[in-house]
CSV table of C-alpha atoms and ligand atoms in Angstrom, one decimal:
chain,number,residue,atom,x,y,z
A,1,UNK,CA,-21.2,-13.8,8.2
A,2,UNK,CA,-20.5,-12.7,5.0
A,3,UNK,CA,-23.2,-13.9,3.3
A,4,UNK,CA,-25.9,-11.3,2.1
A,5,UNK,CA,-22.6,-8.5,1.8
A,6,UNK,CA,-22.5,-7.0,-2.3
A,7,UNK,CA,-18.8,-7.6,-2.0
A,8,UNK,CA,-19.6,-11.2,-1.6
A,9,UNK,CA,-22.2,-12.1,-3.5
A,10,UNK,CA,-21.4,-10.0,-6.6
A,11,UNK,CA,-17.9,-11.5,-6.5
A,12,UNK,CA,-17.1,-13.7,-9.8
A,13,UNK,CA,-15.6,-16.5,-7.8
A,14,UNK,CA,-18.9,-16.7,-5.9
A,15,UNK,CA,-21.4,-16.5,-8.8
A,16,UNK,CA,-19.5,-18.9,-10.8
A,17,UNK,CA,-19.2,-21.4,-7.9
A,18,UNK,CA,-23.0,-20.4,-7.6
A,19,UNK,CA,-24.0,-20.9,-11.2
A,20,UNK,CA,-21.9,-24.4,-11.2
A,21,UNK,CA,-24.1,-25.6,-8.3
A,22,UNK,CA,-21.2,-26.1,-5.8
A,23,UNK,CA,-22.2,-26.8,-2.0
A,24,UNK,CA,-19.0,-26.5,-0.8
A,25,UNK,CA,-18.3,-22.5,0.7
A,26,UNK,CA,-16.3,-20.2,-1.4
A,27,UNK,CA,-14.2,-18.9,1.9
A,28,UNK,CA,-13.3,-15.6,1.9
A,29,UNK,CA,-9.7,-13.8,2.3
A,30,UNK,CA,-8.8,-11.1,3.0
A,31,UNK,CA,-4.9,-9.7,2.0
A,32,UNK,CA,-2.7,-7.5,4.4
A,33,UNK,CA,1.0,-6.3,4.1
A,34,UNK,CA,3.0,-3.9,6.3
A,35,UNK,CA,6.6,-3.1,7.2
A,36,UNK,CA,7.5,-4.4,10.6
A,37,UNK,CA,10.5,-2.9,12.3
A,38,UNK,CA,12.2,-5.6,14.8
A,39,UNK,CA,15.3,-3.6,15.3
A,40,UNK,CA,16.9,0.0,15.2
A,41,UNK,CA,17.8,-0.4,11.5
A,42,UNK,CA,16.1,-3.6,10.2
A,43,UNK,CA,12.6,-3.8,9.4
A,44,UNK,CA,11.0,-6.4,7.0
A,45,UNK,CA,7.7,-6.2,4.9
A,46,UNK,CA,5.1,-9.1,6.1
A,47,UNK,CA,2.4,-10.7,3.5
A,48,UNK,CA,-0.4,-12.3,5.6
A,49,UNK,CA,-3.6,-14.0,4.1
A,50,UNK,CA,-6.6,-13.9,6.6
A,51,UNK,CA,-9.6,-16.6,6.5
A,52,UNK,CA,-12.4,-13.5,7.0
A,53,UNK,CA,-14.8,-16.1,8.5
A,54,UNK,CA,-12.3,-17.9,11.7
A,55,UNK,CA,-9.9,-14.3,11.5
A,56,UNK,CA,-6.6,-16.9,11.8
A,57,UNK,CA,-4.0,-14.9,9.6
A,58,UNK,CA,-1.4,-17.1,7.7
A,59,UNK,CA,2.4,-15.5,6.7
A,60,UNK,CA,2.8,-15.8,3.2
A,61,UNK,CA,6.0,-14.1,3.2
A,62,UNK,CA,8.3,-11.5,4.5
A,63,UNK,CA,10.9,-9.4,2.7
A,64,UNK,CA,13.7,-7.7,4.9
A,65,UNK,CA,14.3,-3.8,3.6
A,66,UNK,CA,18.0,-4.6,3.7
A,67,UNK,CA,17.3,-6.9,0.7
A,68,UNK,CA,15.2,-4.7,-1.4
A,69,UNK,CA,16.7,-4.2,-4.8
A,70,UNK,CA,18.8,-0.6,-5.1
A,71,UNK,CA,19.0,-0.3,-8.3
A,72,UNK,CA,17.0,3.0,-8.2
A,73,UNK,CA,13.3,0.5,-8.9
A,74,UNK,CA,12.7,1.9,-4.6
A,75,UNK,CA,12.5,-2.3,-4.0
A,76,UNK,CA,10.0,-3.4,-6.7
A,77,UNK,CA,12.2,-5.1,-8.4
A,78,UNK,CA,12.5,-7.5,-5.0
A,79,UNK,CA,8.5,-7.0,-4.3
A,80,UNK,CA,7.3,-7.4,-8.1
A,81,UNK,CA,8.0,-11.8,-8.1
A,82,UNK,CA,7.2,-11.8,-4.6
A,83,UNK,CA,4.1,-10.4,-5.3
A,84,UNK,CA,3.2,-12.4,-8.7
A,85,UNK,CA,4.0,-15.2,-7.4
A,86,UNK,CA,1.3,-14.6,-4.5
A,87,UNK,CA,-1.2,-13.9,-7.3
A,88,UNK,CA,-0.2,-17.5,-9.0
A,89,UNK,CA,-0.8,-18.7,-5.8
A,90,UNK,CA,-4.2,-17.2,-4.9
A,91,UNK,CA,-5.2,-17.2,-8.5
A,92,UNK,CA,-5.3,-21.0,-8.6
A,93,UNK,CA,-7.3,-20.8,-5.0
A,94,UNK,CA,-10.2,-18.4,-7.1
A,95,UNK,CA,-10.3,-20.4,-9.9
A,96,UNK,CA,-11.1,-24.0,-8.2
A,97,UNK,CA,-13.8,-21.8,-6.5
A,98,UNK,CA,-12.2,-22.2,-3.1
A,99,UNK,CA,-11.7,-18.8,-1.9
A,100,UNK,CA,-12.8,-15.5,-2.9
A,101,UNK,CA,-10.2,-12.4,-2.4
A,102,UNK,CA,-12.7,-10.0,-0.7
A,103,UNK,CA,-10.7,-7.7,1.4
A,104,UNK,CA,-7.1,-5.9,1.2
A,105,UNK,CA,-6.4,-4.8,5.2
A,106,UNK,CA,-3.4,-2.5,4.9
A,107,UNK,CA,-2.6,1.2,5.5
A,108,UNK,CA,-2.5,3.8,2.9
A,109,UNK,CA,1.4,4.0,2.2
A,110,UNK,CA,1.5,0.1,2.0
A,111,UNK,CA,-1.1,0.0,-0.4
A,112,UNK,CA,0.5,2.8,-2.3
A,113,UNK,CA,4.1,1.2,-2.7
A,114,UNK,CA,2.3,-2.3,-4.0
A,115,UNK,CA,-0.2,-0.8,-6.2
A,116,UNK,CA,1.5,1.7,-7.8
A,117,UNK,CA,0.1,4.9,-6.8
A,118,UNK,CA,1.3,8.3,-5.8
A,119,UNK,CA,1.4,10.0,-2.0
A,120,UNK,CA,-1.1,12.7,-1.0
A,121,UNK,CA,1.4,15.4,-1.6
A,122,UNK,CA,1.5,14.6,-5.1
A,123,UNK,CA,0.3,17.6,-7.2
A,124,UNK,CA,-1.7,15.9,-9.9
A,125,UNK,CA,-2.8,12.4,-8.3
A,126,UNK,CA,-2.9,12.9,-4.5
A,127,UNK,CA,-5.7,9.9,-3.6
A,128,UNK,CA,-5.5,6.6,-5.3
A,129,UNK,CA,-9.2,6.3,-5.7
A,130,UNK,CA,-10.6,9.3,-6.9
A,131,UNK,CA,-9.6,12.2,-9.4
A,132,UNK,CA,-9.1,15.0,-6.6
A,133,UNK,CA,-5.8,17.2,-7.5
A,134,UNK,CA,-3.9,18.8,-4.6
A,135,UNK,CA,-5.1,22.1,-5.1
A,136,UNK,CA,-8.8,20.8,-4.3
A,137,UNK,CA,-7.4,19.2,-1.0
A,138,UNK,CA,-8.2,22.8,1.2
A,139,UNK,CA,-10.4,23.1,4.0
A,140,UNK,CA,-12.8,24.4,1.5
A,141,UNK,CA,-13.9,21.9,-0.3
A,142,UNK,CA,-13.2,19.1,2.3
A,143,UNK,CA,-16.7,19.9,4.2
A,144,UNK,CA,-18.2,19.1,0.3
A,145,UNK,CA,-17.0,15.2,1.1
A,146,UNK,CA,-19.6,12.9,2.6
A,147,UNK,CA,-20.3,8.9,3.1
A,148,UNK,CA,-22.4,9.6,0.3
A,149,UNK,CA,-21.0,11.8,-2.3
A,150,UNK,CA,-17.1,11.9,-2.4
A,151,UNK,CA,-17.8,15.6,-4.2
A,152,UNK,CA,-14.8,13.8,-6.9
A,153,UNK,CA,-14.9,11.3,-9.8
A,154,UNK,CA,-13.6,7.7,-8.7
A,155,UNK,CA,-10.5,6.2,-10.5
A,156,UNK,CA,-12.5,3.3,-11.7
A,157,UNK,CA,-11.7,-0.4,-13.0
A,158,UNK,CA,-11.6,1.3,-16.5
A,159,UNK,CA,-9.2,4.0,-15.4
A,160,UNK,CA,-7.1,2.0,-14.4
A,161,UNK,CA,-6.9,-0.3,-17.2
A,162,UNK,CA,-6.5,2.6,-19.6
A,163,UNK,CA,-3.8,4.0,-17.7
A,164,UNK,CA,-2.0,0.5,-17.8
A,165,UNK,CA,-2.5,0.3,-21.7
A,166,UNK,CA,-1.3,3.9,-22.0
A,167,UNK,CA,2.0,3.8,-19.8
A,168,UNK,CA,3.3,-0.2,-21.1
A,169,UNK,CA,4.6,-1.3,-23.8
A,170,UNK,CA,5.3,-5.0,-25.2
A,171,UNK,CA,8.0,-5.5,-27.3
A,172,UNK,CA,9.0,-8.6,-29.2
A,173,UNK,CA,12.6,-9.1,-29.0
A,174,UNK,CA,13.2,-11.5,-31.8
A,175,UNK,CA,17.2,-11.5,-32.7
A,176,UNK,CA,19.9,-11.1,-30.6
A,177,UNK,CA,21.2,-8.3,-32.2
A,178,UNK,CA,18.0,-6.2,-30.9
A,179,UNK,CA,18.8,-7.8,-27.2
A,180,UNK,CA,22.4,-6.5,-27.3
A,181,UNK,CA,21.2,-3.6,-28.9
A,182,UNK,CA,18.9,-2.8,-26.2
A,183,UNK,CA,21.0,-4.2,-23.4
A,184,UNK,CA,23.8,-1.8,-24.6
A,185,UNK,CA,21.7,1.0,-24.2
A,186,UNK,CA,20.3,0.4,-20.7
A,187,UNK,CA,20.9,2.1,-17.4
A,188,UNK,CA,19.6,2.1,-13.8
A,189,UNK,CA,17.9,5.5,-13.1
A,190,UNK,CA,16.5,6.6,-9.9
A,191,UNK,CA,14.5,9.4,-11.4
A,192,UNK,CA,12.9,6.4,-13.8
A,193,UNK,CA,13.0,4.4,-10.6
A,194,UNK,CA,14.6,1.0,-12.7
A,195,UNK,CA,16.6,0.2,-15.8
A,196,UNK,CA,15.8,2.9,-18.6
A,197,UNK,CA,17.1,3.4,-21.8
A,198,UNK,CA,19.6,6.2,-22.1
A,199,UNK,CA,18.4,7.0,-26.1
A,200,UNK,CA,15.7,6.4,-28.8
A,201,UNK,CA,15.9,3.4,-30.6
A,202,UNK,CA,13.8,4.2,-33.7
A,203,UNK,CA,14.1,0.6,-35.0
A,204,UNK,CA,12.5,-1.2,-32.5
A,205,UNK,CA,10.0,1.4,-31.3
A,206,UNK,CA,11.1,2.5,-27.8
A,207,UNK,CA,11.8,5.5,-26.2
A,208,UNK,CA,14.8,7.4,-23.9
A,209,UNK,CA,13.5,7.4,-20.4
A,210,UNK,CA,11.8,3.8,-21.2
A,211,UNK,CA,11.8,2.1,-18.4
A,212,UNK,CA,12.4,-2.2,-18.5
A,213,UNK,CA,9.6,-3.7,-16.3
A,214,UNK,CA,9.8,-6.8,-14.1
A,215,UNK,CA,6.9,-9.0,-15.2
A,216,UNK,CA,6.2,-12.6,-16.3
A,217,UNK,CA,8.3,-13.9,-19.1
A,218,UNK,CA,11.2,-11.4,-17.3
A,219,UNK,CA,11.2,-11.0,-13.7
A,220,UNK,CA,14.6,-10.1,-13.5
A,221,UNK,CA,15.3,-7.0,-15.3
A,222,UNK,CA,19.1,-7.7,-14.2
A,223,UNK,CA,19.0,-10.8,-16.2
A,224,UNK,CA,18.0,-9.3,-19.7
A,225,UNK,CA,21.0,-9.5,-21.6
A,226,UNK,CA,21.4,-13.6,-20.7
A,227,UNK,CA,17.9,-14.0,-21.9
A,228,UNK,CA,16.8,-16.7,-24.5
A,229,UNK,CA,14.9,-14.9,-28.0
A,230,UNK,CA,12.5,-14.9,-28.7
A,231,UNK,CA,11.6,-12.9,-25.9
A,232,UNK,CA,8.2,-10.7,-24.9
A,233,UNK,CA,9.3,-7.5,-22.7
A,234,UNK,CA,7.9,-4.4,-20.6
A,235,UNK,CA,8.9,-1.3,-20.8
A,236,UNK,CA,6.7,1.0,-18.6
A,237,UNK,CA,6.4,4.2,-20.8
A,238,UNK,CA,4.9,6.8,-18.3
A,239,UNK,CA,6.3,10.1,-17.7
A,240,UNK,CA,8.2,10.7,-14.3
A,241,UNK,CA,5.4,12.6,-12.8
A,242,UNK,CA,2.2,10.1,-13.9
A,243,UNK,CA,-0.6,8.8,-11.5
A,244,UNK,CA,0.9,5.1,-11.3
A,245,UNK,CA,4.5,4.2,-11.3
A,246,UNK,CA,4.3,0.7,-12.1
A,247,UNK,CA,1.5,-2.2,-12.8
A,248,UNK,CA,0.9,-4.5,-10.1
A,249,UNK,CA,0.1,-7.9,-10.4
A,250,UNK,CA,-2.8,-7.9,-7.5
A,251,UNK,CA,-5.0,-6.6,-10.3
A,252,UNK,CA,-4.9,-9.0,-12.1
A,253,UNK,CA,-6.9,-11.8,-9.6
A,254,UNK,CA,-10.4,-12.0,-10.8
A,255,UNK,CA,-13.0,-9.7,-8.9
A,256,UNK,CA,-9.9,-7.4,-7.1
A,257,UNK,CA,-9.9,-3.8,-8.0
A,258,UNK,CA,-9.3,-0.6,-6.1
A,259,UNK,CA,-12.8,-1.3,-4.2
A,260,UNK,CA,-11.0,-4.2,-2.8
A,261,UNK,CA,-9.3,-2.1,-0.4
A,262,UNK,CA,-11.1,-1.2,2.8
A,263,UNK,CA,-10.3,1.9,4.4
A,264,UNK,CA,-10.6,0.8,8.3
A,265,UNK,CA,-11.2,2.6,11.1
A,266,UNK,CA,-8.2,2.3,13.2
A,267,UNK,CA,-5.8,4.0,10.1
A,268,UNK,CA,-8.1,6.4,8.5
A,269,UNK,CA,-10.1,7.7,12.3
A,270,UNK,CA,-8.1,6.6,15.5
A,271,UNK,CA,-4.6,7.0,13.8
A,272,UNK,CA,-5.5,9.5,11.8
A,273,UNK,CA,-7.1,12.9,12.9
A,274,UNK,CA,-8.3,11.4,16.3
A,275,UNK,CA,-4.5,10.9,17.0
A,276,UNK,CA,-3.6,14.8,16.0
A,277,UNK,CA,-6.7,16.1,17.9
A,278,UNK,CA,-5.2,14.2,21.0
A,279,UNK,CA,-1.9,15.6,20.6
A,280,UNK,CA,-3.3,19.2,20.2
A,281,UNK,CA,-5.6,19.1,23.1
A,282,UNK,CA,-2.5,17.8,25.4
A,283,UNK,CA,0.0,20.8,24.0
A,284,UNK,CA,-3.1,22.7,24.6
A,285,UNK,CA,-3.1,22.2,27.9
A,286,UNK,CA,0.7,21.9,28.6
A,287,UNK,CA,0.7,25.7,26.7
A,288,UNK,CA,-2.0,26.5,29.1
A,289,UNK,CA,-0.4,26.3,32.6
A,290,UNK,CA,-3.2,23.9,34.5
A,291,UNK,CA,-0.9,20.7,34.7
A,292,UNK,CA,2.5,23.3,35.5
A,293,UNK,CA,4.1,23.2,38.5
A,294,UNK,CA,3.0,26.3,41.0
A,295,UNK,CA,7.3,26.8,41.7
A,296,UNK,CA,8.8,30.3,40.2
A,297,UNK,CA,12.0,30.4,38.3
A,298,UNK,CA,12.4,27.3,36.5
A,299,UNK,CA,13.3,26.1,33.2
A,300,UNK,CA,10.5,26.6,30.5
A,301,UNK,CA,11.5,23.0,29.4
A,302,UNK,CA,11.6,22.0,32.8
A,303,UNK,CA,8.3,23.4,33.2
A,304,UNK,CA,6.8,21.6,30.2
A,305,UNK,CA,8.2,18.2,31.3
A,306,UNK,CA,6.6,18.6,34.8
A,307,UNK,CA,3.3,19.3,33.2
A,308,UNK,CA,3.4,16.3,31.2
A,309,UNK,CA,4.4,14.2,34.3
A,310,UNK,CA,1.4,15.5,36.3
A,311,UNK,CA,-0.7,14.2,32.8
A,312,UNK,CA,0.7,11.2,32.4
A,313,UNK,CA,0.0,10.7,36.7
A,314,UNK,CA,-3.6,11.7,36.1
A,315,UNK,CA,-4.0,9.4,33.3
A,316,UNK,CA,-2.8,6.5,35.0
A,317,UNK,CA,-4.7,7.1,38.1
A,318,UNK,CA,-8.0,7.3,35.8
A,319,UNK,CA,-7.1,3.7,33.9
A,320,UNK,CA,-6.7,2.3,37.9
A,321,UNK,CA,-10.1,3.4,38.4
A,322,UNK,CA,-11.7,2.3,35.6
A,323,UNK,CA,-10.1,-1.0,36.1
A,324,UNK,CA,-11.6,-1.8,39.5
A,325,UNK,CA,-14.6,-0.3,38.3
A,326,UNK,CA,-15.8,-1.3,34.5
A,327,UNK,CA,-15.4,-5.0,33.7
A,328,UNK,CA,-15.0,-4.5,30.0
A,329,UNK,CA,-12.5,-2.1,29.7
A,330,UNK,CA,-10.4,-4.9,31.7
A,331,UNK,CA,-11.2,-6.8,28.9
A,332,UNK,CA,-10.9,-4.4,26.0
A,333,UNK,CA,-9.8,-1.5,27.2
A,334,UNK,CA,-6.7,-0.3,25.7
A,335,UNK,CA,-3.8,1.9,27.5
A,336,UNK,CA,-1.3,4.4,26.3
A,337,UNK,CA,1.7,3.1,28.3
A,338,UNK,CA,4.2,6.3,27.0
A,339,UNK,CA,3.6,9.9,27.0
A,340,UNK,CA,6.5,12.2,25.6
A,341,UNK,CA,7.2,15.4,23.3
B,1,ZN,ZN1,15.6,-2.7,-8.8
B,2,ZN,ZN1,-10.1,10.5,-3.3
């Protein structure tokens, strides 16, 4: 099934399982997150693994938006040893050759708030792959982009890295007099999105505006001050406005980069502009007057609502029929059940 595909066979998991001689598969996963609202207010983030080749998912874990950290960090302090530890996790999976991370399943805004990257209305850094600015996202140059020739440079492996190098920096906090120093001088920002530091510190190196990252040997920014030295810390050195906002741990699994990430169909085509194309053909046709009601002096809201009762009537009527009549769309047909403004 997968067998043959570039992302598999090129993968380092499944050339070095190759190389050793192994018989034994190197399965293939695939990774997906999203948030999940089961209430009015609550709503949780779910982690699933998939096995590509049976499709079974697996929870790996969930995180409730009510207990994201607040602290200004917009929940990666919360995400950031959730998410390691899911690397430990499917780290040790790659490198006994058992599995090879080939896929990552989610939506565009989920990807964004793991990996770091800025929205499409950013000014500078509107796509996460490529080097397109906003002003070059115009119905001009659009028609430029193919399947073949994205028209823009791609963020690449290297990119990435660079950027990573350029925007951290590792400091060795050797005496406790730096760590109170340090700790004294640290505030939770919301513009810096975490614990910054509120002046220069000369001495040791860092920055106002530095930011102290969650990461390995300190997961818990909180917990600084009651910290052990010697001690090796983050601070995320970026300016407010760069293309990432913080690293993420995925990238660090052998063989995962941003070509991980597959842009499916039912986000980036029928949720995407075959959903707004739907929704202007049906004002279309409300603004129109074919679905109104032939009765004078009523209500232009009244009138509207009418029309899309006659629609959503219509509609139905046409999924009856193509029930009796086409035995697969019994099987995969799918129905909108609710039509409103
Ligand atoms: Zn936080
Ligand atoms: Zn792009």
């Amino acid at each position: 099934m997968v067998q043959g595909l570039p992302s598999y066979e090129n993968h380092p998991v499944v050339c070095r399982a190759r190389a050793a001689g192994q018989k034994s598969l190197v399965r293939p996963l695939g990774l997906y997150w999203d948030g999940v609202r089961y209430s009015v207010h609550s709503s949780f983030t779910g982690f699933y693994i998939t096995d590509i080749l049976s499709g079974q998912k697996f929870v790996s874990f969930l995180l409730r938006s009510e207990d994201m950290c607040r602290c200004g960090c917009r929940g990666w302090c919360s995400l950031f040893p959730l998410v390691d530890a899911w690397v430990k996790d499917l780290h040790e999976l790659q490198s006994s050759n058992q599995c090879a991370v080939l896929d990552i399943q989610c939506d565009w805004p989920a990807y964004l708030e793991i990996t770091g990257g800025r929205f499409w209305n950013h000014t500078e850094h509107p796509c996460p792959l490529c080097l397109i600015s906003q002003a070059e996202m115009n119905p001009e140059t659009v028609p430029g982009i193919t399947l073949d020739d994205l028209g823009h440079d791609l963020y690449t492996v290297e990119d990435y890295n660079n950027d990573i190098d350029k925007f951290t920096k590792e400091i060795l906090v050797d005496c406790d007099d730096m760590l109170r120093t340090i700790a004294r001088n640290l505030e939770y920002s919301t513009a810096d999105r975490g614990r910054h530091l509120i002046t220069d510190l000369p001495r040791f190196g860092l920055q106002k505006n530095w930011r102290l990252e969650p990461s390995r040997s300190l997961p818990d920014v909180s917990q600084f001050e009651n910290q052990e030295v010697p001690l090796r810390v983050i601070f995320w050195t970026g300016a407010r406005n760069e293309r990432l906002t913080h690293m993420c741990p995925l990238f660090l699994l052998e063989g995962l980069t941003h070509d991980t990430w597959s842009i499916d169909i039912l986000h980036t085509w029928h949720l995407g502009p075959m959903q707004q194309f739907i929704s202007l053909a049906m004002h279309t046709f409300i603004a129109s007057g074919v679905f109104s009601p032939r009765a004078a002096n009523m209500e232009a809201a009244d009138v509207r609502e009418l029309a899309l009762m006659a629609i959503k009537a219509e509609l139905f009527q046409f999924y009856k029929q193509l029930r009796t009549t086409d035995p697969r769309w019994r099987e995969k047909g799918s129905e909108a059940f609710c039509l409103e403004f």
